[in-house]
Short mmCIF file of C-alpha atoms in Angstrom, two decimals:
data_model
loop_
_atom_site.label_atom_id
_atom_site.label_comp_id
_atom_site.label_asym_id
_atom_site.label_seq_id
_atom_site.Cartn_x
_atom_site.Cartn_y
_atom_site.Cartn_z
CA ALA M 1 -0.30 0.09 -0.27
CA GLN M 2 0.66 3.52 -0.80
CA SER M 3 0.55 6.58 1.52
CA VAL M 4 1.82 10.36 1.56
CA THR M 5 2.16 12.38 5.00
CA GLN M 6 2.27 15.81 4.84
CA LEU M 7 3.89 17.73 7.82
CA GLY M 8 2.32 20.65 8.45
CA SER M 9 -1.32 21.30 7.86
CA HIS M 10 -0.33 25.07 7.67
CA VAL M 11 2.78 26.72 7.01
CA SER M 12 2.78 30.71 6.83
CA VAL M 13 6.02 32.63 5.20
CA SER M 14 7.04 35.81 4.79
CA GLU M 15 6.76 37.55 0.88
CA GLY M 16 10.05 36.98 -0.16
CA ALA M 17 11.26 34.17 2.18
CA LEU M 18 12.09 30.51 1.40
CA VAL M 19 9.28 28.47 0.65
CA LEU M 20 9.72 24.63 2.26
CA LEU M 21 6.59 22.11 2.23
CA ARG M 22 7.31 18.36 3.58
CA CYS M 23 6.30 15.07 2.51
CA ASN M 24 7.21 11.60 3.79
CA TYR M 25 5.96 8.61 1.46
CA SER M 26 5.66 5.07 1.55
CA SER M 27 5.43 2.72 -1.03
CA SER M 28 6.57 -1.31 -1.19
CA VAL M 29 7.56 -0.47 -5.12
CA PRO M 30 9.47 2.35 -6.52
CA PRO M 31 7.22 5.48 -6.32
CA TYR M 32 6.40 8.27 -9.01
CA LEU M 33 5.75 11.69 -7.16
CA PHE M 34 4.19 14.58 -7.47
CA TRP M 35 2.80 17.54 -6.08
CA TYR M 36 -0.29 19.77 -6.77
CA VAL M 37 -1.51 22.88 -5.89
CA GLN M 38 -5.01 24.19 -5.98
CA TYR M 39 -6.35 27.14 -5.73
CA PRO M 40 -9.92 28.07 -3.53
CA ASN M 41 -12.79 26.60 -5.73
CA GLN M 42 -10.37 25.02 -8.56
CA GLY M 43 -9.20 21.98 -9.51
CA LEU M 44 -5.55 21.00 -9.05
CA GLN M 45 -2.71 22.18 -10.74
CA LEU M 46 0.53 19.95 -11.38
CA LEU M 47 3.77 21.49 -10.30
CA LEU M 48 5.84 18.79 -10.52
CA LYS M 49 6.36 14.89 -10.91
CA TYR M 50 9.32 12.28 -9.89
CA THR M 51 9.26 9.64 -12.45
CA SER M 52 12.34 8.11 -11.40
CA ALA M 53 15.28 10.05 -13.34
CA ALA M 54 16.46 12.83 -11.41
CA THR M 55 16.33 13.37 -8.27
CA LEU M 56 15.78 17.14 -8.05
CA VAL M 57 13.09 17.77 -10.22
CA LYS M 58 12.15 21.31 -11.09
CA GLY M 59 8.64 22.15 -11.93
CA ILE M 60 6.77 25.68 -12.59
CA ASN M 61 6.38 28.78 -10.87
CA GLY M 62 9.73 28.64 -9.61
CA PHE M 63 9.21 25.14 -7.17
CA GLU M 64 11.70 22.55 -6.99
CA ALA M 65 11.53 19.12 -5.26
CA GLU M 66 14.36 16.37 -4.52
CA PHE M 67 13.62 13.07 -4.10
CA LYS M 68 15.58 11.12 -1.01
CA LYS M 69 14.90 7.79 -1.13
CA SER M 70 16.82 7.54 2.41
CA GLU M 71 14.57 9.63 3.84
CA THR M 72 11.62 8.31 1.69
CA SER M 73 11.13 12.05 1.53
CA PHE M 74 10.08 14.32 -1.53
CA HIS M 75 9.57 17.85 0.06
CA LEU M 76 8.93 20.84 -1.92
CA THR M 77 10.84 24.36 -1.64
CA LYS M 78 10.99 27.25 -3.46
CA PRO M 79 13.31 30.55 -2.69
CA SER M 80 11.39 33.68 -2.67
CA ALA M 81 7.76 33.56 -1.88
CA HIS M 82 5.05 35.46 -3.64
CA MET M 83 1.66 36.51 -2.70
CA SER M 84 0.29 34.41 -5.46
CA ASP M 85 1.83 31.21 -4.08
CA ALA M 86 -1.10 30.92 -1.17
CA ALA M 87 -2.60 28.31 -1.60
CA GLU M 88 -3.53 24.40 -0.81
CA TYR M 89 -0.60 22.04 -1.96
CA PHE M 90 -1.06 18.05 -2.14
CA CYS M 91 1.83 15.80 -2.52
CA ALA M 92 0.83 12.45 -4.14
CA VAL M 93 2.37 9.00 -4.76
CA SER M 94 1.46 6.78 -7.75
CA LYS M 95 2.72 3.54 -8.96
CA ASN M 96 3.13 4.74 -12.13
CA SER M 97 3.42 7.81 -14.14
CA GLY M 98 -0.41 8.36 -15.28
CA ASN M 99 -2.52 5.11 -15.62
CA THR M 100 -3.53 4.72 -12.14
CA PRO M 101 -4.96 6.80 -9.15
CA LEU M 102 -2.83 9.08 -6.82
CA VAL M 103 -2.76 8.87 -2.88
CA PHE M 104 -2.85 11.95 -1.90
CA GLY M 105 -1.86 13.72 1.23
CA LYS M 106 -3.55 15.94 3.51
CA GLY M 107 -2.57 18.83 1.98
CA THR M 108 -0.59 21.72 3.47
CA ARG M 109 -2.22 25.50 3.06
CA LEU M 110 0.22 27.86 2.44
CA SER M 111 -0.14 31.68 3.59
CA VAL M 112 2.32 34.01 2.36
CA ILE M 113 2.44 37.49 4.28
CA ALA M 114 3.24 40.57 3.14
CA GLY P 1 -2.11 21.30 -22.91
CA ALA P 2 -4.20 18.48 -22.24
CA VAL P 3 -7.21 19.32 -20.84
CA VAL P 4 -10.15 17.85 -18.54
CA SER P 5 -13.86 19.57 -18.53
CA GLN P 6 -16.61 19.47 -15.60
CA HIS P 7 -19.62 20.70 -15.74
CA PRO P 8 -21.42 21.55 -13.80
CA SER P 9 -19.20 23.36 -12.15
CA TRP P 10 -21.45 23.66 -9.00
CA VAL P 11 -25.48 22.74 -8.16
CA ILE P 12 -27.48 22.53 -5.68
CA CYS P 13 -30.11 20.79 -5.15
CA LYS P 14 -33.19 19.89 -2.79
CA SER P 15 -32.42 16.37 -0.87
CA GLY P 16 -33.78 13.07 -2.69
CA THR P 17 -32.81 14.07 -5.83
CA SER P 18 -30.05 12.72 -8.13
CA VAL P 19 -27.01 14.92 -9.67
CA LYS P 20 -25.35 13.88 -12.67
CA ILE P 21 -21.60 15.36 -13.01
CA GLU P 22 -20.15 15.07 -16.11
CA CYS P 23 -16.66 14.84 -16.86
CA ARG P 24 -14.71 15.29 -20.38
CA SER P 25 -10.95 14.98 -22.23
CA LEU P 26 -11.14 17.11 -24.63
CA ASP P 27 -8.38 16.53 -27.35
CA PHE P 28 -6.79 13.15 -26.32
CA GLN P 29 -9.00 9.70 -25.15
CA ALA P 30 -9.62 8.41 -22.34
CA THR P 31 -10.20 4.77 -21.19
CA THR P 32 -10.19 5.43 -18.18
CA MET P 33 -10.81 7.94 -16.06
CA PHE P 34 -10.87 8.24 -11.94
CA TRP P 35 -13.36 9.91 -9.82
CA TYR P 36 -12.66 11.72 -6.71
CA ARG P 37 -14.20 13.49 -3.54
CA GLN P 38 -12.94 16.11 -1.72
CA PHE P 39 -14.70 17.51 1.83
CA PRO P 40 -14.34 20.74 3.16
CA LYS P 41 -10.37 21.63 3.87
CA GLN P 42 -9.48 17.84 3.52
CA SER P 43 -7.28 15.93 0.91
CA LEU P 44 -9.01 14.00 -1.78
CA MET P 45 -10.05 10.62 -1.76
CA LEU P 46 -10.46 8.45 -4.47
CA MET P 47 -14.21 7.03 -5.34
CA ALA P 48 -13.77 5.10 -7.73
CA THR P 49 -12.17 4.26 -11.55
CA SER P 50 -14.56 4.75 -14.44
CA ASN P 51 -13.52 2.55 -17.27
CA GLU P 52 -14.54 2.73 -20.78
CA GLY P 53 -17.04 -0.08 -21.79
CA SER P 54 -17.18 -1.62 -18.80
CA LYS P 55 -17.87 -1.65 -15.36
CA ALA P 56 -16.39 0.50 -12.44
CA THR P 57 -14.35 -0.42 -10.10
CA TYR P 58 -15.70 1.35 -6.52
CA GLU P 59 -13.15 2.04 -3.22
CA GLN P 60 -14.03 0.32 -0.57
CA GLY P 61 -16.84 2.11 1.39
CA VAL P 62 -18.11 3.99 -1.25
CA GLU P 63 -21.97 2.89 -2.67
CA LYS P 64 -21.93 1.64 -6.49
CA ASP P 65 -26.09 2.27 -6.44
CA LYS P 66 -25.32 5.60 -5.05
CA PHE P 67 -22.78 7.25 -6.96
CA LEU P 68 -23.40 5.83 -10.09
CA ILE P 69 -20.38 5.75 -13.08
CA ASN P 70 -21.04 5.59 -16.78
CA HIS P 71 -18.09 5.63 -19.04
CA ALA P 72 -20.10 5.56 -22.40
CA SER P 73 -17.65 7.02 -24.64
CA LEU P 74 -13.70 7.76 -24.91
CA THR P 75 -13.81 10.99 -23.70
CA LEU P 76 -17.06 11.20 -21.25
CA SER P 77 -17.82 9.80 -18.21
CA THR P 78 -20.35 10.55 -15.60
CA LEU P 79 -21.29 10.63 -12.10
CA THR P 80 -24.80 10.28 -10.86
CA VAL P 81 -24.92 10.82 -7.45
CA THR P 82 -28.28 9.77 -6.63
CA SER P 83 -31.18 10.53 -3.66
CA ALA P 84 -28.85 13.07 -2.78
CA HIS P 85 -28.52 13.84 0.81
CA PRO P 86 -26.21 16.66 2.98
CA GLU P 87 -24.16 14.62 3.96
CA ASP P 88 -22.94 14.25 -0.33
CA SER P 89 -22.46 18.00 0.14
CA SER P 90 -18.59 17.69 -1.35
CA PHE P 91 -16.35 18.59 -4.17
CA TYR P 92 -16.15 15.89 -7.48
CA ILE P 93 -13.06 15.85 -9.25
CA CYS P 94 -12.08 13.82 -12.02
CA SER P 95 -8.88 12.78 -13.45
CA ALA P 96 -7.95 11.07 -17.07
CA PRO P 97 -4.61 9.84 -17.82
CA ARG P 98 -3.57 10.81 -21.12
CA PRO P 99 -2.43 7.78 -22.99
CA MET P 100 1.09 7.48 -24.70
CA THR P 101 1.66 6.27 -28.49
CA SER P 102 4.13 3.86 -26.67
CA GLY P 103 1.58 2.80 -24.40
CA GLY P 104 0.69 3.65 -20.90
CA ALA P 105 0.20 6.91 -19.73
CA ASP P 106 2.13 10.23 -19.05
CA GLU P 107 0.19 12.13 -16.65
CA GLN P 108 -2.94 12.25 -15.25
CA PHE P 109 -5.33 16.00 -16.05
CA PHE P 110 -7.68 17.11 -13.45
CA GLY P 111 -11.27 18.19 -14.61
CA PRO P 112 -11.73 21.91 -12.06
CA GLY P 113 -14.02 19.54 -9.86
CA THR P 114 -17.71 20.86 -9.18
CA ARG P 115 -19.26 21.69 -5.99
CA LEU P 116 -22.30 19.85 -4.70
CA THR P 117 -24.52 21.37 -2.06
CA VAL P 118 -27.41 19.30 -1.08
CA LEU P 119 -30.15 21.21 0.73
#
């Protein structure tokens, strides 16, 4: 079985500060890992995904994440937060890159303070 | 990029009525689609896998007679909430894997979601 744990249901950062959203996974098979962003009353937008290639994955909007097998982690970072980054972020795991349903973490709400 | 649409985007209905939600893949064919439910301030939970031309596969605890899924074509899956009750009020999101010519799928694309409120 696969599962995802997101540490911190709410993270608050100042504009321009580093963003760090934590995600740990559990998987009995090599995982495919994803980060999605959700704005209020909208669907999910893919930020980035890990599919067993490079361990450091760069995504859209300046976000990146590093896959660390030894730590079973896939934390999301952004060097400098922008007001428009305020949203809900979901980490997800799957058995492959697209054909199987995703197992989502509970989400982390990011607030950016001016 | 690939697009998945949902209709309606929001619906309000009376308790006891049925509501149909459509999920369409606009620029690719999807033999499989997934339906998720998201309660307020919670994560997405998989409800069922919709398979074109065959019966849907439901997750444990999801009533198949209450949440009817029909995947009638390669671009359309529908979720019908029958005899809706206030506890069915939720955000329903579908996703569709985009197939690759080499087989498999490279990515899932999510619809914008449907907000259902049952009074």
